[in-house]
Amino acid sequence: RLHRFVRTQGNASEYIPAGLIAMLILEFQGAPAALLHLFGLMLIGGRIGHFLGFGLAPGNCALRQYSMVATYAMLIGSGLAILWLALVG
């Protein structure tokens, strides 16, 4: 059980900084506030869902999978938004 909690915290420390840095770059590029809020909610929701699906209820694979999809969608979406704003702006 302790190993699962350590891995859950380690997983968060791997994804949260990348998401926050992407959001910081978007902020510096002048991205709309609604887009930043959307990406922030996706990141927070994904990480909380991953904690619940992996840390507290290890048999709940569906919640863990949906949470990782939300996290990856945030990272990919913010990366594409950074590229778009760099090319258009």
MMTF fields as JSON, N, C-alpha, C and O atoms, coordinates in Angstrom:
{
  "mmtfVersion": "1.0.0",
  "mmtfProducer": "UNKNOWN",
  "numBonds": 355,
  "numAtoms": 356,
  "numGroups": 89,
  "numChains": 1,
  "numModels": 1,
  "chainsPerModel": [1],
  "groupsPerChain": [89],
  "chainIdList": ["A"],
  "bondAtomList": [4, 2, 8, 6, 12, 10, 16, 14, 20, 18, 24, 22, 28, 26, 32, 30, 36, 34, 40, 38, 44, 42, 48, 46, 52, 50, 56, 54, 60, 58, 64, 62, 68, 66, 72, 70, 76, 74, 80, 78, 84, 82, 88, 86, 92, 90, 96, 94, 100, 98, 104, 102, 108, 106, 112, 110, 116, 114, 120, 118, 124, 122, 128, 126, 132, 130, 136, 134, 140, 138, 144, 142, 148, 146, 152, 150, 156, 154, 160, 158, 164, 162, 168, 166, 172, 170, 176, 174, 180, 178, 184, 182, 188, 186, 192, 190, 196, 194, 200, 198, 204, 202, 208, 206, 212, 210, 216, 214, 220, 218, 224, 222, 228, 226, 232, 230, 236, 234, 240, 238, 244, 242, 248, 246, 252, 250, 256, 254, 260, 258, 264, 262, 268, 266, 272, 270, 276, 274, 280, 278, 284, 282, 288, 286, 292, 290, 296, 294, 300, 298, 304, 302, 308, 306, 312, 310, 316, 314, 320, 318, 324, 322, 328, 326, 332, 330, 336, 334, 340, 338, 344, 342, 348, 346, 352, 350],
  "bondOrderList": [1, 1, 1, 1, 1, 1, 1, 1, 1, 1, 1, 1, 1, 1, 1, 1, 1, 1, 1, 1, 1, 1, 1, 1, 1, 1, 1, 1, 1, 1, 1, 1, 1, 1, 1, 1, 1, 1, 1, 1, 1, 1, 1, 1, 1, 1, 1, 1, 1, 1, 1, 1, 1, 1, 1, 1, 1, 1, 1, 1, 1, 1, 1, 1, 1, 1, 1, 1, 1, 1, 1, 1, 1, 1, 1, 1, 1, 1, 1, 1, 1, 1, 1, 1, 1, 1, 1, 1],
  "groupList": [{"groupName": "ARG", "atomNameList": ["N", "CA", "C", "O"], "elementList": ["N", "C", "C", "O"], "formalChargeList": [0, 0, 0, 0], "bondAtomList": [1, 0, 2, 1, 3, 2], "bondOrderList": [1, 1, 2], "singleLetterCode": "R", "chemCompType": "L-PEPTIDE LINKING"}, {"groupName": "LEU", "atomNameList": ["N", "CA", "C", "O"], "elementList": ["N", "C", "C", "O"], "formalChargeList": [0, 0, 0, 0], "bondAtomList": [1, 0, 2, 1, 3, 2], "bondOrderList": [1, 1, 2], "singleLetterCode": "L", "chemCompType": "L-PEPTIDE LINKING"}, {"groupName": "HIS", "atomNameList": ["N", "CA", "C", "O"], "elementList": ["N", "C", "C", "O"], "formalChargeList": [0, 0, 0, 0], "bondAtomList": [1, 0, 2, 1, 3, 2], "bondOrderList": [1, 1, 2], "singleLetterCode": "H", "chemCompType": "L-PEPTIDE LINKING"}, {"groupName": "PHE", "atomNameList": ["N", "CA", "C", "O"], "elementList": ["N", "C", "C", "O"], "formalChargeList": [0, 0, 0, 0], "bondAtomList": [1, 0, 2, 1, 3, 2], "bondOrderList": [1, 1, 2], "singleLetterCode": "F", "chemCompType": "L-PEPTIDE LINKING"}, {"groupName": "VAL", "atomNameList": ["N", "CA", "C", "O"], "elementList": ["N", "C", "C", "O"], "formalChargeList": [0, 0, 0, 0], "bondAtomList": [1, 0, 2, 1, 3, 2], "bondOrderList": [1, 1, 2], "singleLetterCode": "V", "chemCompType": "L-PEPTIDE LINKING"}, {"groupName": "THR", "atomNameList": ["N", "CA", "C", "O"], "elementList": ["N", "C", "C", "O"], "formalChargeList": [0, 0, 0, 0], "bondAtomList": [1, 0, 2, 1, 3, 2], "bondOrderList": [1, 1, 2], "singleLetterCode": "T", "chemCompType": "L-PEPTIDE LINKING"}, {"groupName": "GLN", "atomNameList": ["N", "CA", "C", "O"], "elementList": ["N", "C", "C", "O"], "formalChargeList": [0, 0, 0, 0], "bondAtomList": [1, 0, 2, 1, 3, 2], "bondOrderList": [1, 1, 2], "singleLetterCode": "Q", "chemCompType": "L-PEPTIDE LINKING"}, {"groupName": "GLY", "atomNameList": ["N", "CA", "C", "O"], "elementList": ["N", "C", "C", "O"], "formalChargeList": [0, 0, 0, 0], "bondAtomList": [1, 0, 2, 1, 3, 2], "bondOrderList": [1, 1, 2], "singleLetterCode": "G", "chemCompType": "PEPTIDE LINKING"}, {"groupName": "ASN", "atomNameList": ["N", "CA", "C", "O"], "elementList": ["N", "C", "C", "O"], "formalChargeList": [0, 0, 0, 0], "bondAtomList": [1, 0, 2, 1, 3, 2], "bondOrderList": [1, 1, 2], "singleLetterCode": "N", "chemCompType": "L-PEPTIDE LINKING"}, {"groupName": "ALA", "atomNameList": ["N", "CA", "C", "O"], "elementList": ["N", "C", "C", "O"], "formalChargeList": [0, 0, 0, 0], "bondAtomList": [1, 0, 2, 1, 3, 2], "bondOrderList": [1, 1, 2], "singleLetterCode": "A", "chemCompType": "L-PEPTIDE LINKING"}, {"groupName": "SER", "atomNameList": ["N", "CA", "C", "O"], "elementList": ["N", "C", "C", "O"], "formalChargeList": [0, 0, 0, 0], "bondAtomList": [1, 0, 2, 1, 3, 2], "bondOrderList": [1, 1, 2], "singleLetterCode": "S", "chemCompType": "L-PEPTIDE LINKING"}, {"groupName": "GLU", "atomNameList": ["N", "CA", "C", "O"], "elementList": ["N", "C", "C", "O"], "formalChargeList": [0, 0, 0, 0], "bondAtomList": [1, 0, 2, 1, 3, 2], "bondOrderList": [1, 1, 2], "singleLetterCode": "E", "chemCompType": "L-PEPTIDE LINKING"}, {"groupName": "TYR", "atomNameList": ["N", "CA", "C", "O"], "elementList": ["N", "C", "C", "O"], "formalChargeList": [0, 0, 0, 0], "bondAtomList": [1, 0, 2, 1, 3, 2], "bondOrderList": [1, 1, 2], "singleLetterCode": "Y", "chemCompType": "L-PEPTIDE LINKING"}, {"groupName": "ILE", "atomNameList": ["N", "CA", "C", "O"], "elementList": ["N", "C", "C", "O"], "formalChargeList": [0, 0, 0, 0], "bondAtomList": [1, 0, 2, 1, 3, 2], "bondOrderList": [1, 1, 2], "singleLetterCode": "I", "chemCompType": "L-PEPTIDE LINKING"}, {"groupName": "PRO", "atomNameList": ["N", "CA", "C", "O"], "elementList": ["N", "C", "C", "O"], "formalChargeList": [0, 0, 0, 0], "bondAtomList": [1, 0, 2, 1, 3, 2], "bondOrderList": [1, 1, 2], "singleLetterCode": "P", "chemCompType": "L-PEPTIDE LINKING"}, {"groupName": "MET", "atomNameList": ["N", "CA", "C", "O"], "elementList": ["N", "C", "C", "O"], "formalChargeList": [0, 0, 0, 0], "bondAtomList": [1, 0, 2, 1, 3, 2], "bondOrderList": [1, 1, 2], "singleLetterCode": "M", "chemCompType": "L-PEPTIDE LINKING"}, {"groupName": "CYS", "atomNameList": ["N", "CA", "C", "O"], "elementList": ["N", "C", "C", "O"], "formalChargeList": [0, 0, 0, 0], "bondAtomList": [1, 0, 2, 1, 3, 2], "bondOrderList": [1, 1, 2], "singleLetterCode": "C", "chemCompType": "L-PEPTIDE LINKING"}, {"groupName": "TRP", "atomNameList": ["N", "CA", "C", "O"], "elementList": ["N", "C", "C", "O"], "formalChargeList": [0, 0, 0, 0], "bondAtomList": [1, 0, 2, 1, 3, 2], "bondOrderList": [1, 1, 2], "singleLetterCode": "W", "chemCompType": "L-PEPTIDE LINKING"}],
  "groupTypeList": [0, 1, 2, 0, 3, 4, 0, 5, 6, 7, 8, 9, 10, 11, 12, 13, 14, 9, 7, 1, 13, 9, 15, 1, 13, 1, 11, 3, 6, 7, 9, 14, 9, 9, 1, 1, 2, 1, 3, 7, 1, 15, 1, 13, 7, 7, 0, 13, 7, 2, 3, 1, 7, 3, 7, 1, 9, 14, 7, 8, 16, 9, 1, 0, 6, 12, 10, 15, 4, 9, 5, 12, 9, 15, 1, 13, 7, 10, 7, 1, 9, 13, 1, 17, 1, 9, 1, 4, 7],
  "groupIdList": [1, 2, 3, 4, 5, 6, 7, 8, 9, 10, 11, 12, 13, 14, 15, 16, 17, 18, 19, 20, 21, 22, 23, 24, 25, 26, 27, 28, 29, 30, 31, 32, 33, 34, 35, 36, 37, 38, 39, 40, 41, 42, 43, 44, 45, 46, 47, 48, 49, 50, 51, 52, 53, 54, 55, 56, 57, 58, 59, 60, 61, 62, 63, 64, 65, 66, 67, 68, 69, 70, 71, 72, 73, 74, 75, 76, 77, 78, 79, 80, 81, 82, 83, 84, 85, 86, 87, 88, 89],
  "secStructList": [7, 2, 2, 2, 2, 2, 2, 2, 2, 2, 2, 2, 2, 2, 2, 2, 2, 2, 2, 2, 2, 2, 2, 2, 2, 2, 2, 2, 6, 6, 7, 7, 2, 2, 2, 2, 2, 2, 2, 2, 2, 2, 2, 2, 2, 2, 2, 2, 2, 2, 0, 0, 0, 0, 0, 0, 7, 6, 6, 7, 2, 2, 2, 2, 2, 2, 2, 2, 2, 2, 2, 2, 2, 2, 2, 2, 2, 2, 2, 2, 2, 2, 2, 2, 2, 2, 2, 2, 7],
  "xCoordList": [0.833, 0.0, 0.879, 0.586, 1.935, 2.823, 3.477, 3.595, 3.899, 4.508, 3.534, 3.945, 2.259, 1.251, 1.114, 1.002, 1.121, 1.022, 2.276, 2.185, 3.436, 4.673, 4.647, 5.04, 4.183, 4.097, 3.065, 3.267, 1.967, 0.943, 1.506, 1.272, 2.243, 2.848, 3.931, 4.056, 4.711, 5.746, 5.153, 5.699, 4.039, 3.382, 2.905, 3.031, 2.36, 1.914, 3.091, 2.974, 4.221, 5.381, 6.01, 6.838, 5.633, 6.125, 5.257, 5.777, 3.964, 3.055, 2.649, 2.471, 2.5, 2.032, 3.008, 2.556, 4.32, 5.208, 5.167, 5.213, 5.083, 5.009, 3.747, 3.788, 2.629, 1.386, 1.422, 0.926, 2.004, 2.098, 3.034, 2.764, 4.117, 5.036, 4.353, 4.506, 3.602, 2.866, 1.851, 1.695, 1.164, 0.202, 0.887, 0.343, 2.063, 2.826, 3.226, 3.122, 3.679, 4.038, 2.816, 2.899, 1.679, 0.448, 0.072, -0.375, 0.249, -0.05, 0.849, 0.378, 2.129, 3.056, 2.737, 3.024, 2.149, 1.791, 0.459, 0.06, -0.223, -1.486, -2.678, -3.619, -2.659, -3.779, -5.025, -4.921, -6.191, -7.435, -7.543, -7.099, -8.133, -8.278, -9.119, -8.849, -10.127, -10.98, -10.175, -10.41, -9.24, -8.401, -7.491, -7.31, -6.93, -6.079, -6.887, -6.41, -8.096, -8.948, -9.309, -9.319, -9.604, -9.927, -8.761, -8.939, -7.565, -6.394, -6.093, -5.686, -6.285, -6.079, -7.047, -6.658, -8.303, -9.297, -8.993, -9.171, -8.536, -8.182, -7.014, -7.015, -6.022, -4.856, -5.235, -4.874, -5.953, -6.344, -7.28, -7.104, -8.267, -9.2, -8.52, -8.822, -7.598, -6.869, -5.996, -5.932, -5.34, -4.461, -5.253, -4.859, -6.359, -7.188, -7.813, -7.854, -8.296, -8.868, -7.853, -8.176, -6.62, -5.57, -5.283, -5.091, -5.255, -5.04, -6.149, -5.885, -7.384, -8.506, -8.511, -8.805, -8.187, -8.232, -7.038, -7.145, -5.908, -4.695, -4.313, -3.947, -4.395, -3.944, -4.934, -4.557, -6.201, -7.182, -7.93, -8.212, -8.248, -9.014, -8.246, -8.579, -7.228, -6.358, -7.063, -6.513, -8.245, -8.962, -9.764, -10.327, -9.826, -10.629, -9.796, -9.333, -9.614, -8.779, -9.441, -8.752, -10.78, -11.473, -11.231, -10.942, -11.343, -11.112, -9.674, -9.419, -8.755, -7.344, -7.112, -6.369, -7.735, -7.562, -8.161, -7.53, -9.37, -9.977, -9.144, -9.038, -8.563, -7.74, -6.471, -6.051, -5.866, -4.658, -5.001, -4.213, -6.164, -6.599, -6.755, -6.335, -7.355, -7.516, -6.161, -5.971, -5.226, -3.899, -3.163, -2.596, -3.174, -2.498, -3.171, -2.49, -4.502, -5.206, -4.816, -4.679, -4.638, -4.215, -2.814, -2.558, -1.906, -0.53, -0.429, 0.274, -1.122, -1.087, -1.804, -1.31, -2.971, -3.714, -2.956, -2.962, -2.311, -1.552, -0.325, 0.062, 0.287, 1.416, 0.994, 1.687, -0.148, -0.657, -1.047, -0.822, -1.628, -1.985, -0.737, -0.741, 0.326, 1.585, 2.109, 2.515, 2.096, 2.559, 1.68, 2.184, 0.368, -0.558, -0.328, -0.235, -0.239, -0.021, 1.337, 1.489, 2.333, 3.656, 3.64, 4.325, 2.862, 2.811, 1.892, 2.214, 0.751, -0.241, 0.063, -0.06, 0.458, 0.639, 1.926, 2.239],
  "yCoordList": [-1.193, 0.0, 1.259, 2.223, 1.245, 2.407, 2.622, 3.757, 1.546, 1.663, 2.296, 3.102, 1.943, 2.506, 4.009, 4.771, 4.447, 5.878, 6.627, 7.751, 6.011, 6.645, 6.807, 7.851, 5.776, 5.844, 6.879, 7.568, 6.991, 7.977, 9.383, 10.223, 9.647, 10.96, 11.197, 12.306, 10.174, 10.306, 10.585, 11.378, 9.941, 10.176, 11.615, 12.242, 12.139, 13.529, 14.473, 15.468, 14.172, 15.055, 14.978, 15.821, 13.985, 13.898, 14.7, 15.265, 14.758, 15.379, 16.803, 17.621, 17.12, 18.451, 19.554, 20.564, 19.417, 20.49, 20.723, 21.869, 19.663, 19.824, 20.586, 21.466, 20.25, 20.95, 22.403, 23.267, 22.684, 24.069, 24.903, 26.075, 24.307, 25.026, 25.327, 26.421, 24.366, 24.599, 25.727, 26.574, 25.739, 26.81, 28.158, 29.185, 28.166, 29.405, 29.96, 31.162, 29.09, 29.529, 30.089, 31.117, 29.409, 29.913, 31.282, 32.16, 31.459, 32.756, 33.842, 34.935, 33.549, 34.526, 34.824, 35.919, 33.865, 34.08, 34.804, 35.129, 35.057, 35.781, 34.91, 35.377, 33.673, 32.762, 33.247, 33.878, 32.954, 33.348, 32.699, 31.57, 33.428, 32.932, 31.654, 30.756, 31.575, 30.377, 29.133, 28.056, 29.279, 28.144, 27.716, 26.522, 28.676, 28.363, 27.688, 26.749, 28.163, 27.532, 26.107, 25.208, 25.901, 24.565, 23.611, 22.505, 24.042, 23.19, 22.96, 21.863, 23.964, 23.798, 22.81, 21.989, 22.88, 21.925, 20.511, 19.551, 20.379, 19.055, 18.464, 17.278, 19.297, 18.825, 18.44, 17.363, 19.315, 19.023, 17.818, 16.925, 17.8, 16.674, 15.361, 14.332, 15.4, 14.193, 13.681, 12.474, 14.565, 14.14, 13.666, 12.697, 14.327, 13.862, 12.515, 11.614, 12.38, 11.105, 9.983, 8.853, 10.292, 9.27, 8.856, 7.674, 9.823, 9.497, 8.589, 7.605, 8.927, 8.117, 6.733, 5.739, 6.669, 5.396, 4.501, 3.281, 5.081, 4.281, 4.204, 3.137, 5.326, 5.357, 4.779, 4.001, 5.155, 4.727, 3.464, 2.618, 3.327, 2.167, 1.506, 1.721, 0.711, 0.185, -0.698, -0.937, -1.187, -2.014, -1.206, -1.773, 0.115, 0.974, 1.444, 2.584, 0.571, 0.893, 1.902, 2.693, 1.886, 2.803, 4.255, 5.097, 4.555, 5.922, 6.333, 7.466, 5.446, 5.736, 6.001, 6.916, 5.218, 5.409, 6.73, 7.454, 7.056, 8.333, 9.508, 10.534, 9.354, 10.42, 10.629, 11.766, 9.548, 9.689, 10.284, 11.052, 9.94, 10.546, 12.054, 12.827, 12.479, 13.91, 14.6, 15.699, 13.96, 14.55, 14.644, 15.686, 13.556, 13.579, 14.545, 15.223, 14.617, 15.561, 16.992, 17.836, 17.262, 18.6, 18.906, 19.991, 17.945, 18.174, 18.32, 19.202, 17.468, 17.548, 18.81, 19.515, 19.089, 20.287, 21.568, 22.491, 21.636, 22.844, 22.958, 24.063, 21.838, 21.886, 22.394, 23.208, 21.911, 22.385, 23.858, 24.607, 24.274, 25.688, 26.567, 27.668, 26.088, 26.846, 27.013, 28.105, 25.934, 26.01, 26.946, 27.751, 26.84, 27.673, 29.151, 29.973, 29.477, 30.874, 31.382, 32.567, 30.492, 30.915, 31.195, 32.1, 30.421, 30.612, 31.753, 32.517, 31.877, 32.891, 34.231, 35.285, 34.179, 35.402, 36.013, 37.058],
  "zCoordList": [0.0, 0.0, 0.0, -0.707, 0.78, 0.813, -0.548, -1.009, -1.185, -2.513, -3.509, -4.344, -3.429, -4.326, -4.096, -5.057, -2.83, -2.541, -2.994, -3.489, -2.827, -3.289, -4.8, -5.32, -5.511, -6.968, -7.412, -8.412, -6.677, -7.009, -6.884, -7.753, -5.817, -5.624, -6.666, -7.185, -6.976, -7.997, -9.357, -10.123, -9.667, -10.941, -11.041, -12.092, -9.957, -9.956, -10.154, -10.869, -9.527, -9.653, -11.04, -11.385, -11.839, -13.208, -14.178, -15.141, -13.946, -14.905, -14.558, -15.46, -13.291, -12.907, -13.325, -13.865, -13.105, -13.551, -15.066, -15.512, -15.848, -17.306, -17.694, -18.554, -17.062, -17.354, -16.942, -17.665, -15.787, -15.322, -16.197, -16.457, -16.642, -17.535, -18.862, -19.404, -19.388, -20.636, -20.451, -21.331, -19.312, -19.059, -18.881, -19.286, -18.288, -18.141, -19.507, -19.748, -20.388, -21.743, -22.457, -23.13, -22.309, -22.925, -22.36, -23.098, -21.073, -20.454, -21.04, -21.355, -21.187, -21.755, -23.215, -23.698, -23.923, -25.317, -25.472, -26.59, -24.383, -24.433, -24.77, -25.412, -24.359, -24.611, -23.872, -22.819, -24.419, -23.735, -22.354, -22.144, -21.434, -20.066, -20.023, -19.225, -20.876, -20.891, -21.258, -20.711, -22.17, -22.567, -21.414, -21.172, -20.718, -19.571, -18.462, -17.826, -18.237, -17.23, -17.631, -16.791, -18.901, -19.373, -19.163, -18.652, -19.558, -19.378, -17.898, -17.516, -17.077, -15.637, -15.026, -14.196, -15.428, -14.924, -15.402, -14.653, -16.641, -17.149, -16.362, -16.032, -16.066, -15.328, -13.891, -13.418, -13.211, -11.829, -11.772, -10.944, -12.651, -12.669, -12.984, -12.38, -13.937, -14.291, -13.158, -12.921, -12.473, -11.385, -10.173, -9.524, -9.855, -8.737, -9.078, -8.241, -10.298, -10.714, -10.689, -10.324, -11.077, -11.046, -9.609, -9.325, -8.712, -7.302, -6.782, -6.091, -7.117, -6.641, -7.28, -6.616, -8.56, -9.273, -9.034, -9.158, -8.696, -8.485, -7.023, -6.53, -6.326, -4.94, -3.949, -3.073, -4.082, -3.09, -3.489, -2.64, -4.748, -5.219, -6.359, -7.525, -6.051, -7.101, -8.119, -9.195, -7.824, -8.781, -9.787, -10.723, -9.61, -10.465, -11.658, -11.693, -12.615, -13.775, -14.703, -15.348, -14.781, -15.684, -15.269, -16.119, -13.994, -13.519, -13.789, -14.197, -13.572, -13.828, -15.313, -15.668, -16.175, -17.614, -18.077, -18.847, -17.62, -17.996, -17.493, -18.165, -16.326, -15.762, -16.572, -16.789, -17.016, -17.839, -19.2, -19.754, -19.745, -21.001, -20.822, -21.685, -19.708, -19.444, -19.32, -19.841, -18.634, -18.466, -19.802, -20.131, -20.567, -21.869, -22.835, -23.605, -22.804, -23.667, -23.322, -24.208, -22.033, -21.614, -22.122, -22.646, -21.966, -22.401, -23.92, -24.414, -24.65, -26.113, -26.593, -27.474, -26.009, -26.398, -26.108, -26.923, -24.967, -24.648, -25.546, -25.925, -25.887, -26.823, -28.189, -28.799, -28.667, -29.957, -29.888, -30.839, -28.768, -28.602, -28.576, -29.128, -27.939, -27.925, -29.35, -29.747, -30.105, -31.499, -32.322, -33.104, -32.144, -32.894, -32.592, -33.504, -31.316, -30.938, -31.388, -31.687, -31.441, -31.905, -33.41, -33.885, -34.146, -35.61, -36.009, -36.918, -35.342, -35.713, -35.053, -35.678, -33.791, -33.024, -33.282, -32.712]
}
